[in-house]
JSON list of C-alpha atoms and ligand atoms in Angstrom, two decimals:
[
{"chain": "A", "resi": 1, "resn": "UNK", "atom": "CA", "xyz": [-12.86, 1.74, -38.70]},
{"chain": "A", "resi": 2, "resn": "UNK", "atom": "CA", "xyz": [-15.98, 1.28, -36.79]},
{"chain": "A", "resi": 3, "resn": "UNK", "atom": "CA", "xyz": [-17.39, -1.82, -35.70]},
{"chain": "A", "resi": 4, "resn": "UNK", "atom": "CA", "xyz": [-21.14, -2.55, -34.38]},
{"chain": "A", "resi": 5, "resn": "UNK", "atom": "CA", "xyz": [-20.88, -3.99, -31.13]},
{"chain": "A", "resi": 6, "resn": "UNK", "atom": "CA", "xyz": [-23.90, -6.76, -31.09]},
{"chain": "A", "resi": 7, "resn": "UNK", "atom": "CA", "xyz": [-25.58, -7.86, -27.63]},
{"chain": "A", "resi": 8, "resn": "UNK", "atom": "CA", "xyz": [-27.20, -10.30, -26.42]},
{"chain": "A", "resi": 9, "resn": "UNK", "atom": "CA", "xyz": [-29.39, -8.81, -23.86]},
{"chain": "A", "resi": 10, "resn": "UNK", "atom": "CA", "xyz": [-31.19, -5.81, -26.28]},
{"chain": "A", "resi": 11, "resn": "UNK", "atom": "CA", "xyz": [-32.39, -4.75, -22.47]},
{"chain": "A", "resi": 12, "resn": "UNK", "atom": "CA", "xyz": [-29.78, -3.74, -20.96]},
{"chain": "A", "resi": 13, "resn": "UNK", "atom": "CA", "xyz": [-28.28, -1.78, -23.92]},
{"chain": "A", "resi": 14, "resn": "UNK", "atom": "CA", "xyz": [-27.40, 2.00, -23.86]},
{"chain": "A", "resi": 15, "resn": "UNK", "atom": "CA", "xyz": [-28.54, 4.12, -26.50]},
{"chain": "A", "resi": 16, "resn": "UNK", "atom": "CA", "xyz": [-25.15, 3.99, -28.19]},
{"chain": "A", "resi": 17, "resn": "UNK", "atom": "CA", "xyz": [-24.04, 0.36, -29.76]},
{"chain": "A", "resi": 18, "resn": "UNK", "atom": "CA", "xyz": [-21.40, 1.49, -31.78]},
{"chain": "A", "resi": 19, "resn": "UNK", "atom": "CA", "xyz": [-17.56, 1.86, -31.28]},
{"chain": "A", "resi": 20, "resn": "UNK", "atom": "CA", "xyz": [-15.14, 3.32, -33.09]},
{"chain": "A", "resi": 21, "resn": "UNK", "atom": "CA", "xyz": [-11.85, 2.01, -32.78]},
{"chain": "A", "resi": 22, "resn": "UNK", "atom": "CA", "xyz": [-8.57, 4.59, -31.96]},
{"chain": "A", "resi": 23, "resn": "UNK", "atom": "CA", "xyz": [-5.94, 1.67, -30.72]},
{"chain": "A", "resi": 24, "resn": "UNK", "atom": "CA", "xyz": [-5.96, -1.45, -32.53]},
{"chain": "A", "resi": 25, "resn": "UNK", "atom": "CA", "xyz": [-5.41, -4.38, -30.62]},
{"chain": "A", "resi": 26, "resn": "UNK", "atom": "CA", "xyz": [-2.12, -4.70, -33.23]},
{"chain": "A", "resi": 27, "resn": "UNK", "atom": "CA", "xyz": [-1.28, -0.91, -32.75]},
{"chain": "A", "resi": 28, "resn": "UNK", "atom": "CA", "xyz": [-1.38, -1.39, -28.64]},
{"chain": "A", "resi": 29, "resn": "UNK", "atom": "CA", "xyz": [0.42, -4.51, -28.41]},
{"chain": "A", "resi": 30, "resn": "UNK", "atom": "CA", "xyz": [3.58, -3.26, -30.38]},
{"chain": "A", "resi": 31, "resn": "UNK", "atom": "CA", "xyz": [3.45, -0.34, -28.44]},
{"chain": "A", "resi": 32, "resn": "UNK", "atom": "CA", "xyz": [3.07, -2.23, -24.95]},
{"chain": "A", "resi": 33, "resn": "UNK", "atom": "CA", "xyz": [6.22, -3.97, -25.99]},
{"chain": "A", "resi": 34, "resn": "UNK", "atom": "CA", "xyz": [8.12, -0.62, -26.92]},
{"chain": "A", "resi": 35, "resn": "UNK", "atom": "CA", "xyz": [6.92, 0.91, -23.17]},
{"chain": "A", "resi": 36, "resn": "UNK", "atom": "CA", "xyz": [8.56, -2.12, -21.28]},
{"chain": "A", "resi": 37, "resn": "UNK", "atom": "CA", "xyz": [11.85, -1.68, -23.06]},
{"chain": "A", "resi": 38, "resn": "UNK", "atom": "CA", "xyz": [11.40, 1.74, -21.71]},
{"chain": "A", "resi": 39, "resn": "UNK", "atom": "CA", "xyz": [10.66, 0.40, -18.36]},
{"chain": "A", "resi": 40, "resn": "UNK", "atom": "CA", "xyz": [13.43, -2.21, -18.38]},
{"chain": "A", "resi": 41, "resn": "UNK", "atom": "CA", "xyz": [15.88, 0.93, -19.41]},
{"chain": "A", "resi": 42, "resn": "UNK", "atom": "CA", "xyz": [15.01, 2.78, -16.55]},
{"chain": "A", "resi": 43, "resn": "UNK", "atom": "CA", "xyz": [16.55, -0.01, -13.81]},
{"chain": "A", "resi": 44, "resn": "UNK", "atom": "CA", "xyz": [13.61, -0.09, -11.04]},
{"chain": "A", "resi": 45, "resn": "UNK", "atom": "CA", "xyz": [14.89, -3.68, -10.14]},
{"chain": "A", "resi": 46, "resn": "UNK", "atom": "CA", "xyz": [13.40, -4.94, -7.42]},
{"chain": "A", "resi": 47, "resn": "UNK", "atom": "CA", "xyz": [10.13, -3.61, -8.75]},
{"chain": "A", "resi": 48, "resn": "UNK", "atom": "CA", "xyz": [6.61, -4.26, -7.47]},
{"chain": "A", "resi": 49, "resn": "UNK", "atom": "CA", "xyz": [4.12, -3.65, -10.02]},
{"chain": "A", "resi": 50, "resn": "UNK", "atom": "CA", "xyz": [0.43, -2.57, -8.86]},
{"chain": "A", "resi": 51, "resn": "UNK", "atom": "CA", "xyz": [-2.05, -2.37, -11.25]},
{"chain": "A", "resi": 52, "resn": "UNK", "atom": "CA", "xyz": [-5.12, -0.04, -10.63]},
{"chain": "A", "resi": 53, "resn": "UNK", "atom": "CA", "xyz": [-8.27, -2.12, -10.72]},
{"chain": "A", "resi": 54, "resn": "UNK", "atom": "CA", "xyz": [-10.58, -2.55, -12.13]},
{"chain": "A", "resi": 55, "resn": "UNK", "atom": "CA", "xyz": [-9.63, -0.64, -15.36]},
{"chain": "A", "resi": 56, "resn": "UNK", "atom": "CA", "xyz": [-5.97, -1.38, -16.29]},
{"chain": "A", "resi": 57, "resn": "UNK", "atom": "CA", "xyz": [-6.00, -5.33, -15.65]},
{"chain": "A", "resi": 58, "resn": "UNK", "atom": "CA", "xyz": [-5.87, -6.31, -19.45]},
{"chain": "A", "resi": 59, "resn": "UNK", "atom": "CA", "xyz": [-2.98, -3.59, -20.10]},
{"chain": "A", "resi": 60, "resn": "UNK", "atom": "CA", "xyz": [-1.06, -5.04, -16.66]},
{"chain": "A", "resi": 61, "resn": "UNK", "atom": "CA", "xyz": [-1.68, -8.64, -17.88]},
{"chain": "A", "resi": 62, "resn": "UNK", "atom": "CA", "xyz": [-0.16, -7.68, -21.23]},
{"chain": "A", "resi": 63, "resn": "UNK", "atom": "CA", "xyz": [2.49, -5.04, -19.90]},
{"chain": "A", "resi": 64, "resn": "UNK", "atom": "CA", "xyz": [3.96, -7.41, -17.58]},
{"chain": "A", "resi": 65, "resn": "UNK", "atom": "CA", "xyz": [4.26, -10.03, -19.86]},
{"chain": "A", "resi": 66, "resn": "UNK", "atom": "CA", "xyz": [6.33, -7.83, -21.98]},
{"chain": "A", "resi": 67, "resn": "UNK", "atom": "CA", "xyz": [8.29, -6.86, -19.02]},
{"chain": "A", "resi": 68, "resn": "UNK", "atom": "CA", "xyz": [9.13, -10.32, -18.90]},
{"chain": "A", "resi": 69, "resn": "UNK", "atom": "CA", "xyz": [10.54, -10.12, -22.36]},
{"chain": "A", "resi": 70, "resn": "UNK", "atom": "CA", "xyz": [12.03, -7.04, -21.52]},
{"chain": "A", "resi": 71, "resn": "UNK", "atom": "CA", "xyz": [14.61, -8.99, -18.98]},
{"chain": "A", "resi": 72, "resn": "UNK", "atom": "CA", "xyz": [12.28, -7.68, -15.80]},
{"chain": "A", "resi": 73, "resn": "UNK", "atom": "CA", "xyz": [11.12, -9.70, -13.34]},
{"chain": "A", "resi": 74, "resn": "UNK", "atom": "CA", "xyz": [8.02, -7.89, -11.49]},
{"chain": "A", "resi": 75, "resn": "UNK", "atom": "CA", "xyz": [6.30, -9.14, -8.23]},
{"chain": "A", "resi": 76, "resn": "UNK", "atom": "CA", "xyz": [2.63, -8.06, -9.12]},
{"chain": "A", "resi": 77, "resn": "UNK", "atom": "CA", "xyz": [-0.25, -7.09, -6.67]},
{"chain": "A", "resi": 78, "resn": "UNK", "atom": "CA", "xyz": [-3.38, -5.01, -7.06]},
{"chain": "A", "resi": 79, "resn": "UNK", "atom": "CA", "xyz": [-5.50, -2.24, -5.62]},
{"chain": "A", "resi": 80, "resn": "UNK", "atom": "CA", "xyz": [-9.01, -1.30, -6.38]},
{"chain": "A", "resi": 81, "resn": "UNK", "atom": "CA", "xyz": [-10.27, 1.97, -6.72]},
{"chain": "A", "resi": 82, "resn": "UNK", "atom": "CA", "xyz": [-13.58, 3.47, -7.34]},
{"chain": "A", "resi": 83, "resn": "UNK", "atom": "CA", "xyz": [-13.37, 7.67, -8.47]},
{"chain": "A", "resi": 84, "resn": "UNK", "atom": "CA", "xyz": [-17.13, 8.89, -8.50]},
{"chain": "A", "resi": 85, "resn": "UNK", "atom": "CA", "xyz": [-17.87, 9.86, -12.02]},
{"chain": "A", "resi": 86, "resn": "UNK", "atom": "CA", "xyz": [-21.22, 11.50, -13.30]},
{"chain": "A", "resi": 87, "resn": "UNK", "atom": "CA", "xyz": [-22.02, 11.75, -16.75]},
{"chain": "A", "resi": 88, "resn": "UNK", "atom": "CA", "xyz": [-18.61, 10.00, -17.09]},
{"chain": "A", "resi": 89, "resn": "UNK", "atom": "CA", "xyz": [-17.09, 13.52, -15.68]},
{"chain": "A", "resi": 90, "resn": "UNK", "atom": "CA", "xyz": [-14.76, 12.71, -12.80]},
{"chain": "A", "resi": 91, "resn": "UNK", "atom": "CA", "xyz": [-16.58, 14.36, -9.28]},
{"chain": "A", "resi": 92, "resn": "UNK", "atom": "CA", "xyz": [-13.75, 14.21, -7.08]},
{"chain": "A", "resi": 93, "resn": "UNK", "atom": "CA", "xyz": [-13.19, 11.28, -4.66]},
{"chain": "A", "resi": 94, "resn": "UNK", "atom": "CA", "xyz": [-11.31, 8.22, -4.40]},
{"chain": "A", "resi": 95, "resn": "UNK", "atom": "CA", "xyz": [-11.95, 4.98, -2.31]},
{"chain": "A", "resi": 96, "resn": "UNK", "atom": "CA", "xyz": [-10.47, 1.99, -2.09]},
{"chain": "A", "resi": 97, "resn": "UNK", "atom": "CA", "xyz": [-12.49, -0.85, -2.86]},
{"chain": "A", "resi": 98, "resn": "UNK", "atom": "CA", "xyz": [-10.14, -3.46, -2.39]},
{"chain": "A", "resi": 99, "resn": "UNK", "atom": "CA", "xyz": [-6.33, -3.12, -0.94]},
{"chain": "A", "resi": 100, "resn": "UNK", "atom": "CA", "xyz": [-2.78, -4.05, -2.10]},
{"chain": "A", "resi": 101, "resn": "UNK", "atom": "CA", "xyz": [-1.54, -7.26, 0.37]},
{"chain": "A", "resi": 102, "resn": "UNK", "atom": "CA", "xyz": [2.31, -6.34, 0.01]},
{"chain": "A", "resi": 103, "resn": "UNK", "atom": "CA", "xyz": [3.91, -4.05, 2.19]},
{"chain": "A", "resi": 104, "resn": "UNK", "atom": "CA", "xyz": [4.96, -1.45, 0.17]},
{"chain": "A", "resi": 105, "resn": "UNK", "atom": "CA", "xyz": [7.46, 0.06, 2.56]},
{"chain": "A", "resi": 106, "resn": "UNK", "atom": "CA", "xyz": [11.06, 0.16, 1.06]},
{"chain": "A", "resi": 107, "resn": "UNK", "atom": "CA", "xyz": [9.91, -1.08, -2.61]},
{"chain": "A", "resi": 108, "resn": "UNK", "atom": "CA", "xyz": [10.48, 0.22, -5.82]},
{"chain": "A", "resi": 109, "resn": "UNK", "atom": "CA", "xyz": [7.14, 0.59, -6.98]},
{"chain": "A", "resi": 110, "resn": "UNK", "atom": "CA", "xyz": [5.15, 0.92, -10.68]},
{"chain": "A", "resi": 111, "resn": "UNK", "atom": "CA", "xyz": [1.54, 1.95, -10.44]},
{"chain": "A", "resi": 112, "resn": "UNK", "atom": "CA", "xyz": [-0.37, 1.14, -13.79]},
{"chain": "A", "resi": 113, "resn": "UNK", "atom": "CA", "xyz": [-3.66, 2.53, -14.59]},
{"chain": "A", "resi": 114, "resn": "UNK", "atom": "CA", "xyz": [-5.51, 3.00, -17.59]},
{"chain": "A", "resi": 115, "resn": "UNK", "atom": "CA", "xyz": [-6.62, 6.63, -18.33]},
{"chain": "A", "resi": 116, "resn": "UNK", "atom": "CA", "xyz": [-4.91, 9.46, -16.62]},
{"chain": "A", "resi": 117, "resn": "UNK", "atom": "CA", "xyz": [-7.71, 11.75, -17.30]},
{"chain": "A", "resi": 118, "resn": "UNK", "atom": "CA", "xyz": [-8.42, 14.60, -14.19]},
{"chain": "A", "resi": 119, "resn": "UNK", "atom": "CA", "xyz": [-4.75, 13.19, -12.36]},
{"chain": "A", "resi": 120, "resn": "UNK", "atom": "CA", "xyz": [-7.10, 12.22, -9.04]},
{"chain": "A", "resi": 121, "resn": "UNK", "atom": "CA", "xyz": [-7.04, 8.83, -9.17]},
{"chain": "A", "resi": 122, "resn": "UNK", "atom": "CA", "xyz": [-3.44, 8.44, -10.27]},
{"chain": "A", "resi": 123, "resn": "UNK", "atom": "CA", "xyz": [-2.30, 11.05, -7.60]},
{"chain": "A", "resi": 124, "resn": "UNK", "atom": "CA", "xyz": [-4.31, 9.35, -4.79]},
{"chain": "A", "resi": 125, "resn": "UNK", "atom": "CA", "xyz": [-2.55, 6.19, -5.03]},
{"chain": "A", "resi": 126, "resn": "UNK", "atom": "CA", "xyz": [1.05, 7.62, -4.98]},
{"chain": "A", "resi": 127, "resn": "UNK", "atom": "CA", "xyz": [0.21, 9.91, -2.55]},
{"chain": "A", "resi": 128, "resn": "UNK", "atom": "CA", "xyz": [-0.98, 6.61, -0.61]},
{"chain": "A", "resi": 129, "resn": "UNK", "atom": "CA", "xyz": [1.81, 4.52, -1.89]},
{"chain": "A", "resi": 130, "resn": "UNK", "atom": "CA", "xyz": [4.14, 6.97, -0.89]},
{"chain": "A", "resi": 131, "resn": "UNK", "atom": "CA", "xyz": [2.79, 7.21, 3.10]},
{"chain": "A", "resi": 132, "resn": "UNK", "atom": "CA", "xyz": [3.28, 3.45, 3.42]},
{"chain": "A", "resi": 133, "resn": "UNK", "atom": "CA", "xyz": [7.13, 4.56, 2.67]},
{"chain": "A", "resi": 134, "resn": "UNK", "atom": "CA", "xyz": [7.86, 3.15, -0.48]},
{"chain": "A", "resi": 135, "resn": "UNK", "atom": "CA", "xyz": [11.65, 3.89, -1.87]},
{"chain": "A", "resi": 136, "resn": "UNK", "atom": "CA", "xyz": [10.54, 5.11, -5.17]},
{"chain": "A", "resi": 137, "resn": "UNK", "atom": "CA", "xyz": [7.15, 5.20, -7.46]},
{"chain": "A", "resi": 138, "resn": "UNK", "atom": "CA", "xyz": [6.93, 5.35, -10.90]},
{"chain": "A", "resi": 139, "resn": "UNK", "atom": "CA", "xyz": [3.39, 5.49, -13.01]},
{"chain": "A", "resi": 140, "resn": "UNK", "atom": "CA", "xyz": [2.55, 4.14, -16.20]},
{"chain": "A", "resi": 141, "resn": "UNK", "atom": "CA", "xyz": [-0.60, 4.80, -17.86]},
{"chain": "A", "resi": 142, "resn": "UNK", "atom": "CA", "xyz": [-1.72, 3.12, -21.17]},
{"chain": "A", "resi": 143, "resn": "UNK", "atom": "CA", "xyz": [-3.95, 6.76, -21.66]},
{"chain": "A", "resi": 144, "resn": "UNK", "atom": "CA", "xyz": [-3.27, 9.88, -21.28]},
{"chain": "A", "resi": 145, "resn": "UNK", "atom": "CA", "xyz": [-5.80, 12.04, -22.29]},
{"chain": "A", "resi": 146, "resn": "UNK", "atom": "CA", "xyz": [-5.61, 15.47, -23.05]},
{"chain": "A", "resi": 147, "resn": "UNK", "atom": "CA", "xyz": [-7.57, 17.06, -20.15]},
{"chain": "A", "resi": 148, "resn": "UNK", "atom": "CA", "xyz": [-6.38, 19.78, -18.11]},
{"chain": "A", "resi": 149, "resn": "UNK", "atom": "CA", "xyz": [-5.52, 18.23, -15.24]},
{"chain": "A", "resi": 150, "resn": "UNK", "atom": "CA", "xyz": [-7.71, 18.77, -11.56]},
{"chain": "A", "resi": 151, "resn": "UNK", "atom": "CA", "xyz": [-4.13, 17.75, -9.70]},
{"chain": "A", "resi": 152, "resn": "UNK", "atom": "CA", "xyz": [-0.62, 18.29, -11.08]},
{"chain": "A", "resi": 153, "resn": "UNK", "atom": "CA", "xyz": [0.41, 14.67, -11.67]},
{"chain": "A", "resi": 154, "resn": "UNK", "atom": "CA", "xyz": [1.67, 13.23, -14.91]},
{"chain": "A", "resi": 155, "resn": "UNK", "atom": "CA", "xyz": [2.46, 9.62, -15.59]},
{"chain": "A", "resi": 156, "resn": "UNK", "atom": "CA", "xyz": [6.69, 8.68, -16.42]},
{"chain": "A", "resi": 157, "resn": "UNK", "atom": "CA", "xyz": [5.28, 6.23, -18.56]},
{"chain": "A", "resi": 158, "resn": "UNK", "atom": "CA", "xyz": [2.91, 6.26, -21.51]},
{"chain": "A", "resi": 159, "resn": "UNK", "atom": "CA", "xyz": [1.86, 4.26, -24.34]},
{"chain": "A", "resi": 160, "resn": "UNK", "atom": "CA", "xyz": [-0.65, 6.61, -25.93]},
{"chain": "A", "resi": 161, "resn": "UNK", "atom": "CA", "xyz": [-1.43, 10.24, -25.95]},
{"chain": "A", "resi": 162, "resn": "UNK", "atom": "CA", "xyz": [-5.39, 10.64, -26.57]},
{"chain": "A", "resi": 163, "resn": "UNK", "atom": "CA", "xyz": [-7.75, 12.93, -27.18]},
{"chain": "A", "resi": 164, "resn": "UNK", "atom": "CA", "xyz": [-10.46, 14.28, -24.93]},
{"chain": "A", "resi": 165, "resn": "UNK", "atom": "CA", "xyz": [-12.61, 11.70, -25.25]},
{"chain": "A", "resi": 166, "resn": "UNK", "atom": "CA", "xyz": [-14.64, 8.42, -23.30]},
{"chain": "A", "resi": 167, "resn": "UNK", "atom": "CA", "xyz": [-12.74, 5.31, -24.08]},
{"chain": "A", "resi": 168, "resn": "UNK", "atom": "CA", "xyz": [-14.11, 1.81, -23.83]},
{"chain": "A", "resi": 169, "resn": "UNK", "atom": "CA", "xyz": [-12.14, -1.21, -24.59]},
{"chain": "A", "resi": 170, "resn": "UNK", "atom": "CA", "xyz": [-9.40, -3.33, -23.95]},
{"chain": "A", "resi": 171, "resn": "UNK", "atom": "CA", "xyz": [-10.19, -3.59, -20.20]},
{"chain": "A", "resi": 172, "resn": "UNK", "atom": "CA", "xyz": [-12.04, 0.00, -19.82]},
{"chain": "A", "resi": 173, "resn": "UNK", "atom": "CA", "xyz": [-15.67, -0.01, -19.39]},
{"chain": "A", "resi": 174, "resn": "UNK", "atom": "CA", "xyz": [-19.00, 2.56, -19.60]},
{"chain": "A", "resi": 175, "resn": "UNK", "atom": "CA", "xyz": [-21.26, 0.54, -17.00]},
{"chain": "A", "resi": 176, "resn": "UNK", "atom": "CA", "xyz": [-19.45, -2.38, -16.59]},
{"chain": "A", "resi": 177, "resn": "UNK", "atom": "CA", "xyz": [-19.64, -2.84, -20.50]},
{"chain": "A", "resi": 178, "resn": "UNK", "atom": "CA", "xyz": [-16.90, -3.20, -23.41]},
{"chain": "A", "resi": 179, "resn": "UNK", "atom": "CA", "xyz": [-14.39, -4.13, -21.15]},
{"chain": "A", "resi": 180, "resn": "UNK", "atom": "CA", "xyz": [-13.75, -7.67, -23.28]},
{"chain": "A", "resi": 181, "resn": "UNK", "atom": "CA", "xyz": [-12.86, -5.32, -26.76]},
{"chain": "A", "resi": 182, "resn": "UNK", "atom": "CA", "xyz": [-9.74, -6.00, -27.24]},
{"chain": "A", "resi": 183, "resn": "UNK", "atom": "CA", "xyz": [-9.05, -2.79, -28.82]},
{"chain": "A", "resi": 184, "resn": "UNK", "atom": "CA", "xyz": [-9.25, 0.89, -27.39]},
{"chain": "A", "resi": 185, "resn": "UNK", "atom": "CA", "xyz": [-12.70, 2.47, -29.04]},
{"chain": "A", "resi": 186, "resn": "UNK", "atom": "CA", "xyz": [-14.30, 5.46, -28.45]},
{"chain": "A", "resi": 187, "resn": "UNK", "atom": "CA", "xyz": [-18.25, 5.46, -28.54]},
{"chain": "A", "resi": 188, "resn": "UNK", "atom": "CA", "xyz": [-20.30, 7.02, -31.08]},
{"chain": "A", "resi": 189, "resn": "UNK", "atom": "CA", "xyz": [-23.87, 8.18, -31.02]},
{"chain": "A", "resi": 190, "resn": "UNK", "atom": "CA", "xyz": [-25.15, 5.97, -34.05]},
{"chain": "B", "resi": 1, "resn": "IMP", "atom": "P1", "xyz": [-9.08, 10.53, -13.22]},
{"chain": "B", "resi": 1, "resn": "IMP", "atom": "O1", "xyz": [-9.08, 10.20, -11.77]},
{"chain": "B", "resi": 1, "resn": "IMP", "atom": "O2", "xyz": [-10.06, 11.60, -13.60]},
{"chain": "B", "resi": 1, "resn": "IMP", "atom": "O3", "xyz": [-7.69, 10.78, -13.79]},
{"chain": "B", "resi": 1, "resn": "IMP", "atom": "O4", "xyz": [-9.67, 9.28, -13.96]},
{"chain": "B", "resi": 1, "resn": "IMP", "atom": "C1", "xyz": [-9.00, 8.15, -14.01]},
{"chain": "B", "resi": 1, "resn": "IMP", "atom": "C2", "xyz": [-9.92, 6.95, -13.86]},
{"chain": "B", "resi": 1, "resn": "IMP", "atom": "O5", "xyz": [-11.22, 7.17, -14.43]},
{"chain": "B", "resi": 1, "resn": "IMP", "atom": "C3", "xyz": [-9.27, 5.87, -14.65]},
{"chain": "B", "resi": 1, "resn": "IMP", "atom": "O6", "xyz": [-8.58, 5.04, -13.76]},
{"chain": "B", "resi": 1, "resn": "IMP", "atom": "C4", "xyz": [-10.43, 5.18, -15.33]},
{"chain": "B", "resi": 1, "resn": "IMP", "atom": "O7", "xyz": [-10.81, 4.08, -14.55]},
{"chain": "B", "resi": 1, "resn": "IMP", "atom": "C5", "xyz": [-11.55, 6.16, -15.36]},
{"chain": "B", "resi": 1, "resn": "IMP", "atom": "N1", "xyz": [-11.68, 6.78, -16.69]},
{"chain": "B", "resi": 1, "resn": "IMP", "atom": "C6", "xyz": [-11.32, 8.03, -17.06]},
{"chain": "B", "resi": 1, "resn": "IMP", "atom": "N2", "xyz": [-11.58, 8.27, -18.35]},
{"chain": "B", "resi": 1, "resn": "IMP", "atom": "C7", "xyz": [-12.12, 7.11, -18.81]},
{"chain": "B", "resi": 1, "resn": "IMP", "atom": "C8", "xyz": [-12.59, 6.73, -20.11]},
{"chain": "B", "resi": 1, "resn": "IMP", "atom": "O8", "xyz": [-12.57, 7.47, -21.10]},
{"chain": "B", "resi": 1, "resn": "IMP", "atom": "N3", "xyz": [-13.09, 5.46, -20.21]},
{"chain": "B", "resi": 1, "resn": "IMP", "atom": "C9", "xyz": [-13.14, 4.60, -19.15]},
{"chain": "B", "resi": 1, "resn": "IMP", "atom": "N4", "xyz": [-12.68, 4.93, -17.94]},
{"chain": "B", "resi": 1, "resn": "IMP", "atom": "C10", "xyz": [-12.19, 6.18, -17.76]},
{"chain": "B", "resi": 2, "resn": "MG", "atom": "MG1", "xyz": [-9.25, 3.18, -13.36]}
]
């Protein structure tokens, strides 16, 4: 299926327009619902949920309400981070833009994000996560892509394997665009 994605400002346009679509929004939201019975299963109660800005806060906002259905209860709080990418090729460093507010220490935690692509970004917050003492982290990732991996980190959860490929969609962006789609696409050069 591939849908042309018309804009308003011609201007500020990339060369590519067109996205074709890997997740429907149907496809992702039966299997958000299937990942937070996995989640529920896995008894993190107390958990503290912190979703990886700016990327994953459509799958959080969805996952957690499934979690709800799922019998959970989450406290929710977020972090931003910023990894460096050129020619949408991760270069190697994390910030944080913005900080969680909780104290972490002595929680059960569940990082979401929404690619794990080169591991950094994912590994960077558990590694900081972890040196603010929480009792356990778990990470759930609505992508993981097929890349060999910079750092050895792989997420417990997962609602899609996915190939080698830039994503937009469904709260993932290419400058700061397609983040509204409210399915996972992939662009294409026509
Ligand atoms: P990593 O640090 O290389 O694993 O990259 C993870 C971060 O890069 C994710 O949190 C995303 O924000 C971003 N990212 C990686 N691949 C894509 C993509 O295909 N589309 C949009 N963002 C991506
Ligand atoms: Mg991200």
């Amino acid at each position: 299926m591939k849908e042309t994605v018309t804009r308003s400002n011609p201007a500020a346009a990339p060369a590519s327009d067109s996205v074709e679509v890997i997740y429907t929004a149907e496809a992702i939201a039966a299997r958000v619902d299937e990942l937070a019975k996995e989640i529920a299963s896995a008894r993190l109660e107390p958990l503290l949920v912190i979703a990886v800005l700016k990327g994953s806060f459509v799958f959080a906002a969805d996952l957690i309400r499934a979690l709800n259905r799922a019998g959970l209860e989450p406290e929710v709080d977020f972090i931003t981070l910023s990894s460096y990418r050129k020619n949408r090729i991760s270069q190697g460093s994390v910030d944080i833009l913005r900080d969680v507010e909780m104290d972490v220490a002595g929680r059960n935690v569940l990082l979401i994000d929404d690619v794990l692509d080169s591991g950094r970004t994912l590994a960077f917050a558990k590694d900081l996560i972890s040196a603010r003492g929480a009792r356990s982290i778990k990470t759930c990732v609505l992508l993981a892509k097929a890349t060999r991996r910079a750092v050895n980190v792989e997420a417990d959860f997962r609602a899609f394997d996915c190939p080698e490929t830039f994503v937009v969609g469904y709260g993932m962006d290419v400058a700061h665009r397609f983040r509204e789609l409210p399915y996972v696409g992939r662009l294409t050069d026509d």
